[in-house]
Amino acid sequence: MEQRVVEFLKDRESEMVEVLKGLVEIESPSHDKEAVDQVGAQVQKLYKKYVGGSIEVFPNKDFGDHFRCEFGDGDEQILILAHMDTVWPKGTLEELPFRIDGDKLYGPGSFDMKGGIVQGLFALHALKSLNVPMKTKVVMLFTSDEEIGSESSRDLIEAEAKKSKFVLVLESAAASTKGKLKTSRKGVGMFTIKVKGKAAHSGIEPEKGISAIEELAHQTLYLHGLTDFEKGTTLNIGLIKGGSASNVVAAEAEAELDLRVKNTAEFQRVIPLIEGLTPSMEGVTIEVTGGINRPVMEKTPEISKMFETAKELAKEYLGFDLEEQASGGGSDGSFASQFAPTLDGLGPVGDGAHASNEHLLISKMPVRSALVALLIEKLANE
Ligand SMILES: [Zn+2]
């Protein structure tokens, strides 16, 4: 069975490229509902053509509709996560068109993660076409807002993860030609810090002013000082604004803080420090809003076991050493992993997520697709 799955998919490499071209050429920035819905319609068409089974759509007012596809039967389910949105605004295709250069396939969203969608669909296509027996059903959940924090899909992802034995995430692999899986992800916190001081003319009566910018500068140094690289905890104020003119003592200033941690204990240690910021200057007020944006995906023994299973399959049937990596970024796998063992980064092999050199390796498409198919079969019949 395994060899047949591998052969089946290797024979479909050029078809996979063709299908991916179709998806890349429909641009789908997260904030553009109509655009993401267009990709959604195309994915549903592909699902019907290559897999078949029921599709349930979850209408979404502000962002693209999410939908859930069910394949096979069984009381238990394996969940596959994929997102259809990209970080690229409309019009990007004109500057960065879909193109192939040797083994590299370029295009906005190819690597993150339309290539993963195609590989996932073809994995199920192979299992179905070859009538591979499965004791567990497979649910593929396609969502529309991963790149902007999954606000509208989070409940759905968590509800499906709760019902699942295992979760596979078709996000791109860690950037390199090795295609390393992601077995842990840092937790992400996002905060806004607003400082209010008092305006005054900087020449005539500067002593009457209280500079919100000066206060924010103190707070920035303090917050950055909480960074502990050894623990994997980082704090970064990446955006700052404030003041009204150079000759006015700034009445207001605001900063955006990004917090990353390797474990939940660090969230518990650092968040109270952020929320409890105390002014260093008299007369200012500080308001902190925000919180955890993605929980930590910790590498549990169950995740290790899943990874070992994938590694064995890669070695035995695909002839390569599968490796793993910890990721500093969050994904929908971060949410799912709170409820079921989750393996992430099963999507394309390539580089340049969110960058102009975004690409995937064509020759790895059937290989990754086969890895997903074999993994599903193994986990479904465990
Ligand atoms: Zn992604």
Coordinates of C-alpha atoms and ligand atoms in Angstrom, one line a residue:
M1 CA 0.0 0.0 0.0
E2 CA 2.7 2.5 1.0
Q3 CA 4.7 2.2 -2.2
R4 CA 1.5 2.5 -4.2
V5 CA 0.6 5.8 -2.4
V6 CA 4.1 7.1 -3.1
E7 CA 4.0 6.2 -6.8
F8 CA 0.5 7.5 -7.2
L9 CA 1.6 10.9 -5.9
K10 CA 4.9 11.0 -7.8
D11 CA 2.9 10.5 -11.0
R12 CA 0.9 13.6 -10.2
E13 CA 3.6 16.1 -9.6
S14 CA 2.8 18.2 -12.7
E15 CA -1.0 18.1 -11.9
M16 CA -0.2 19.4 -8.4
V17 CA 1.8 22.2 -9.9
E18 CA -1.1 23.1 -12.2
V19 CA -3.6 23.1 -9.3
L20 CA -1.3 25.2 -7.2
K21 CA -0.9 27.7 -10.0
G22 CA -4.7 28.1 -10.0
L23 CA -4.8 28.8 -6.3
V24 CA -1.8 31.2 -6.3
E25 CA -3.3 33.2 -9.1
I26 CA -6.4 34.0 -7.0
E27 CA -5.0 36.5 -4.5
S28 CA -6.4 36.2 -1.0
P29 CA -5.3 38.8 1.5
S30 CA -6.9 38.1 4.9
H31 CA -8.9 41.3 5.1
D32 CA -10.5 40.9 1.7
K33 CA -13.5 38.7 2.3
E34 CA -14.5 38.5 -1.4
A35 CA -11.0 37.5 -2.5
V36 CA -10.6 34.8 0.2
D37 CA -14.1 33.4 -0.6
Q38 CA -13.0 33.1 -4.2
V39 CA -10.1 30.8 -3.1
G40 CA -12.6 29.0 -0.9
A41 CA -14.9 28.3 -3.8
Q42 CA -11.9 27.0 -5.8
V43 CA -10.8 24.8 -2.9
Q44 CA -14.3 23.3 -2.5
K45 CA -14.3 22.6 -6.2
L46 CA -11.0 20.8 -5.9
Y47 CA -12.2 18.9 -2.8
K48 CA -15.2 17.6 -4.7
K49 CA -13.1 16.6 -7.7
Y50 CA -10.3 14.9 -5.9
V51 CA -11.7 13.7 -2.6
G52 CA -15.5 14.0 -2.3
G53 CA -17.6 13.8 0.8
S54 CA -19.6 16.4 2.7
I55 CA -18.7 20.1 3.0
E56 CA -20.1 22.3 5.7
V57 CA -19.7 26.0 5.3
F58 CA -19.5 28.4 8.2
P59 CA -20.5 31.9 6.9
N60 CA -18.3 34.7 8.1
K61 CA -19.4 38.3 8.0
D62 CA -16.0 40.1 8.0
F63 CA -13.6 37.6 6.7
G64 CA -13.7 34.7 4.2
D65 CA -16.1 31.8 5.1
H66 CA -14.5 28.8 6.8
F67 CA -15.5 25.3 5.8
R68 CA -15.1 21.8 7.0
C69 CA -14.8 18.8 4.7
E70 CA -15.3 15.3 5.9
F71 CA -13.8 12.2 4.4
G72 CA -14.4 8.5 5.3
D73 CA -16.2 7.3 8.4
G74 CA -15.5 6.2 11.9
D75 CA -16.4 7.4 15.3
E76 CA -13.1 9.1 15.8
Q77 CA -11.5 11.8 13.6
I78 CA -8.1 13.1 12.5
L79 CA -8.1 16.9 11.9
I80 CA -6.2 18.6 9.2
L81 CA -5.8 22.3 9.4
A82 CA -5.2 24.7 6.5
H83 CA -5.6 28.4 6.0
M84 CA -6.5 30.0 2.7
D85 CA -5.5 33.6 3.4
T86 CA -2.1 35.1 2.7
V87 CA -0.2 38.2 3.9
W88 CA 0.0 39.6 0.4
P89 CA -2.2 42.6 -0.7
K90 CA -4.1 42.5 -3.9
G91 CA -1.9 43.4 -6.9
T92 CA 1.2 41.6 -5.6
L93 CA 0.9 39.1 -8.5
E94 CA 1.8 41.9 -10.9
E95 CA 5.2 42.3 -9.2
L96 CA 5.7 38.8 -8.0
P97 CA 3.9 36.6 -10.6
F98 CA 3.6 32.9 -10.4
R99 CA 6.7 31.5 -12.0
I100 CA 8.9 28.4 -12.1
D101 CA 12.6 28.4 -12.1
G102 CA 14.2 25.0 -12.1
D103 CA 12.8 23.1 -9.1
K104 CA 11.5 26.3 -7.5
L105 CA 8.0 27.5 -7.7
Y106 CA 7.5 31.2 -6.8
G107 CA 4.4 33.1 -6.1
P108 CA 2.6 34.9 -3.2
G109 CA 1.2 32.3 -0.8
S110 CA 2.8 29.4 -2.5
F111 CA 4.8 28.3 0.5
D112 CA 2.5 29.8 3.2
M113 CA 0.4 27.8 2.5
K114 CA -1.4 27.2 -0.7
G115 CA 1.1 24.5 -1.5
G116 CA 0.1 22.8 1.7
I117 CA -3.5 22.9 0.7
V118 CA -2.7 21.2 -2.6
Q119 CA -0.5 18.5 -1.0
G120 CA -3.2 17.8 1.6
L121 CA -5.9 17.4 -1.0
F122 CA -3.7 15.1 -3.1
A123 CA -2.9 13.0 0.0
L124 CA -6.6 12.3 0.5
H125 CA -7.0 11.9 -3.2
A126 CA -4.4 9.1 -3.1
L127 CA -6.0 7.4 -0.1
K128 CA -9.4 7.5 -1.8
S129 CA -8.3 6.5 -5.2
L130 CA -6.3 3.5 -3.9
N131 CA -9.1 2.5 -1.6
V132 CA -6.8 2.5 1.5
P133 CA -8.9 1.2 4.4
M134 CA -9.2 3.6 7.3
K135 CA -10.9 3.2 10.7
T136 CA -11.0 6.9 11.4
K137 CA -12.6 9.7 9.5
V138 CA -10.6 12.7 8.3
V139 CA -11.8 16.3 8.8
M140 CA -10.1 19.0 6.8
L141 CA -10.8 22.5 8.2
F142 CA -10.1 25.4 5.8
T143 CA -10.0 28.8 7.5
S144 CA -9.7 32.4 6.3
D145 CA -7.9 34.5 8.9
E146 CA -4.8 32.7 10.2
E147 CA -2.4 35.5 9.1
I148 CA -4.2 38.0 11.2
G149 CA -4.6 36.0 14.4
S150 CA -7.5 33.6 13.7
E151 CA -10.0 35.7 15.7
S152 CA -13.0 34.4 13.7
S153 CA -11.8 30.8 13.3
R154 CA -10.4 30.1 16.7
D155 CA -13.6 28.7 18.3
L156 CA -14.1 26.4 15.3
I157 CA -10.5 25.2 15.4
E158 CA -10.7 24.5 19.1
A159 CA -14.1 22.7 18.8
E160 CA -12.8 20.4 16.0
A161 CA -9.5 19.8 17.9
K162 CA -11.4 18.7 21.0
K163 CA -13.2 16.0 18.9
S164 CA -9.9 14.8 17.3
K165 CA -7.4 12.0 18.0
F166 CA -4.7 13.8 16.2
V167 CA -4.2 17.1 14.4
L168 CA -2.0 17.6 11.3
V169 CA -1.2 21.2 10.2
L170 CA -0.3 21.9 6.6
E171 CA 1.7 25.0 7.4
S172 CA 5.0 25.3 5.5
A173 CA 8.0 23.4 7.0
A174 CA 10.8 25.3 8.7
A175 CA 12.5 27.3 6.0
S176 CA 15.3 25.2 4.4
T177 CA 15.6 22.5 1.9
K178 CA 15.2 19.9 4.7
G179 CA 11.6 20.5 5.3
K180 CA 11.8 20.1 9.1
L181 CA 8.5 19.6 11.0
K182 CA 7.5 22.0 13.8
T183 CA 7.0 20.1 17.0
S184 CA 6.8 23.1 19.3
R185 CA 5.8 26.7 18.9
K186 CA 6.4 29.7 21.1
G187 CA 3.4 31.4 22.7
V188 CA 2.7 34.9 21.5
G189 CA 1.4 37.9 23.4
M190 CA 0.4 41.2 21.9
F191 CA 0.0 44.3 24.0
T192 CA -0.7 48.0 23.4
I193 CA 0.8 50.5 25.9
K194 CA -0.8 53.9 26.1
V195 CA 0.9 56.7 28.0
K196 CA -0.7 60.0 28.8
G197 CA 1.3 63.0 30.0
K198 CA 0.7 66.7 29.7
A199 CA 1.3 69.0 26.8
A200 CA 3.2 72.3 27.1
H201 CA 5.2 74.6 24.9
S202 CA 8.7 73.3 24.8
G203 CA 10.2 76.8 24.6
I204 CA 7.9 78.9 26.7
E205 CA 6.9 76.7 29.7
P206 CA 8.5 73.3 29.3
E207 CA 8.4 72.8 33.1
K208 CA 4.6 72.6 33.0
G209 CA 4.6 69.6 30.6
I210 CA 5.0 65.9 31.3
S211 CA 6.4 64.1 28.4
A212 CA 4.5 60.9 27.5
I213 CA 7.4 60.1 25.1
E214 CA 10.0 60.3 27.9
E215 CA 7.9 58.0 30.0
L216 CA 7.4 55.5 27.2
A217 CA 11.2 55.5 26.6
H218 CA 11.7 54.4 30.2
Q219 CA 9.0 51.7 29.8
T220 CA 10.6 50.5 26.6
L221 CA 14.0 50.0 28.3
Y222 CA 12.3 48.3 31.2
L223 CA 10.3 45.9 29.0
H224 CA 13.2 45.1 26.7
G225 CA 15.2 44.4 29.8
L226 CA 12.8 41.6 30.7
T227 CA 14.1 39.6 27.6
D228 CA 15.8 36.4 28.6
F229 CA 17.2 34.6 25.6
E230 CA 18.2 31.6 27.7
K231 CA 14.6 31.1 28.7
G232 CA 13.4 31.8 25.2
T233 CA 11.5 34.8 26.4
T234 CA 11.6 37.9 24.3
L235 CA 9.9 41.3 24.5
N236 CA 9.9 43.6 21.6
I237 CA 8.4 47.0 21.1
G238 CA 8.2 47.1 17.4
L239 CA 6.0 50.1 16.8
I240 CA 5.9 53.4 18.6
K241 CA 4.1 56.6 18.0
G242 CA 3.4 59.8 20.0
G243 CA 3.6 63.5 20.3
S244 CA 2.2 66.2 18.0
A245 CA 5.2 68.5 17.1
S246 CA 8.8 68.9 18.0
N247 CA 8.1 72.1 20.0
V248 CA 5.4 70.5 22.1
V249 CA 6.0 68.3 25.2
A250 CA 4.2 65.1 24.1
A251 CA 0.9 64.6 25.8
E252 CA 0.5 61.1 24.4
A253 CA 2.5 58.2 23.3
E254 CA 1.7 54.6 22.4
A255 CA 3.7 51.4 21.7
E256 CA 2.9 47.9 20.4
L257 CA 4.7 45.1 22.3
D258 CA 5.3 41.6 21.1
L259 CA 5.9 38.9 23.7
R260 CA 7.2 35.4 22.9
V261 CA 7.7 32.6 25.4
K262 CA 8.6 28.9 25.3
N263 CA 6.4 27.7 28.1
T264 CA 3.2 28.8 29.8
A265 CA 5.1 29.4 33.1
E266 CA 6.9 32.3 31.4
F267 CA 3.5 33.7 30.3
Q268 CA 2.5 33.6 34.0
R269 CA 5.7 35.3 35.1
V270 CA 5.9 38.0 32.5
I271 CA 2.3 39.1 31.8
P272 CA 1.7 40.5 35.3
L273 CA 4.9 42.6 34.9
I274 CA 3.5 44.0 31.6
E275 CA 0.0 44.6 33.0
G276 CA 1.4 46.1 36.2
L277 CA 3.7 48.7 34.6
T278 CA 4.1 51.6 37.0
P279 CA 5.0 55.1 35.8
S280 CA 8.5 56.3 36.5
M281 CA 7.4 59.9 36.2
E282 CA 4.9 61.8 38.3
G283 CA 1.7 62.8 36.7
V284 CA 1.6 60.2 33.9
T285 CA -0.9 57.4 33.4
I286 CA -0.2 54.1 31.7
E287 CA -2.9 51.9 30.2
V288 CA -2.0 48.4 29.0
T289 CA -4.4 46.4 26.8
G290 CA -4.0 43.1 25.0
G291 CA -2.9 39.6 26.1
I292 CA -2.1 36.1 24.8
N293 CA -2.6 35.9 21.1
R294 CA -1.4 32.3 20.6
P295 CA -0.8 29.8 23.4
V296 CA 2.4 27.8 23.7
M297 CA 2.5 24.6 21.7
E298 CA 4.7 22.5 24.0
K299 CA 6.3 19.4 22.8
T300 CA 4.4 16.7 24.7
P301 CA 5.3 13.0 24.8
E302 CA 2.3 12.5 22.4
I303 CA 3.7 15.0 19.9
S304 CA 7.2 13.3 20.2
K305 CA 5.5 10.0 19.4
M306 CA 3.7 11.4 16.4
F307 CA 6.9 12.9 15.1
E308 CA 8.7 9.5 15.5
T309 CA 5.9 7.9 13.5
A310 CA 6.4 10.4 10.7
K311 CA 10.2 10.0 10.9
E312 CA 9.9 6.2 10.5
L313 CA 7.5 6.6 7.5
A314 CA 9.9 9.1 5.8
K315 CA 12.8 6.8 6.3
E316 CA 11.2 3.6 5.2
Y317 CA 9.1 4.8 2.3
L318 CA 10.4 8.1 1.2
G319 CA 14.1 7.6 1.8
F320 CA 15.0 10.6 3.8
D321 CA 15.8 11.7 7.4
L322 CA 12.9 13.8 8.7
E323 CA 14.0 16.4 11.2
E324 CA 12.1 18.7 13.6
Q325 CA 12.5 22.3 14.8
A326 CA 11.1 24.6 17.4
S327 CA 9.3 27.6 15.9
G328 CA 9.3 31.1 17.3
G329 CA 6.0 31.8 15.6
G330 CA 2.5 30.7 16.4
S331 CA 0.0 29.1 14.0
D332 CA -3.5 27.5 14.3
G333 CA -1.6 24.5 15.5
S334 CA -0.9 26.5 18.7
F335 CA -4.7 26.5 19.4
A336 CA -5.3 22.9 18.4
S337 CA -2.4 21.6 20.4
Q338 CA -4.1 22.6 23.6
F339 CA -6.7 19.9 23.0
A340 CA -5.0 17.1 20.9
P341 CA -1.5 16.0 19.9
T342 CA -0.5 18.2 16.9
L343 CA 2.2 17.9 14.3
D344 CA 2.8 21.1 12.4
G345 CA 4.9 22.2 9.4
L346 CA 3.7 19.2 7.3
G347 CA 3.2 21.5 4.3
P348 CA 5.7 22.6 1.6
V349 CA 9.4 22.5 1.6
G350 CA 10.8 25.9 0.6
D351 CA 11.6 29.3 2.0
G352 CA 10.6 33.0 2.1
A353 CA 7.3 33.0 3.9
H354 CA 6.0 36.6 4.0
A355 CA 9.0 37.6 1.8
S356 CA 9.4 38.4 -1.8
N357 CA 11.4 35.3 -2.5
E358 CA 8.6 33.1 -1.3
H359 CA 8.9 29.7 -3.0
L360 CA 8.5 26.0 -2.6
L361 CA 10.4 23.0 -4.1
I362 CA 8.3 21.2 -6.7
S363 CA 10.1 17.9 -6.4
K364 CA 9.1 17.8 -2.7
M365 CA 5.4 18.3 -3.4
P366 CA 4.6 14.6 -4.0
V367 CA 7.0 13.6 -1.2
R368 CA 5.3 15.8 1.4
S369 CA 1.9 14.8 0.1
A370 CA 2.9 11.1 0.5
L371 CA 4.2 11.8 4.0
V372 CA 0.8 13.3 5.0
A373 CA -1.1 10.4 3.3
L374 CA 1.0 7.7 5.0
L375 CA 0.8 9.5 8.3
I376 CA -3.0 9.7 8.1
E377 CA -3.2 6.0 7.3
K378 CA -1.0 5.1 10.2
L379 CA -2.7 7.3 12.7
A380 CA -6.2 6.4 11.5
N381 CA -5.5 2.7 12.0
E382 CA -3.7 2.9 15.2
Ligands
ZN1 ZN 0.6 30.1 7.3

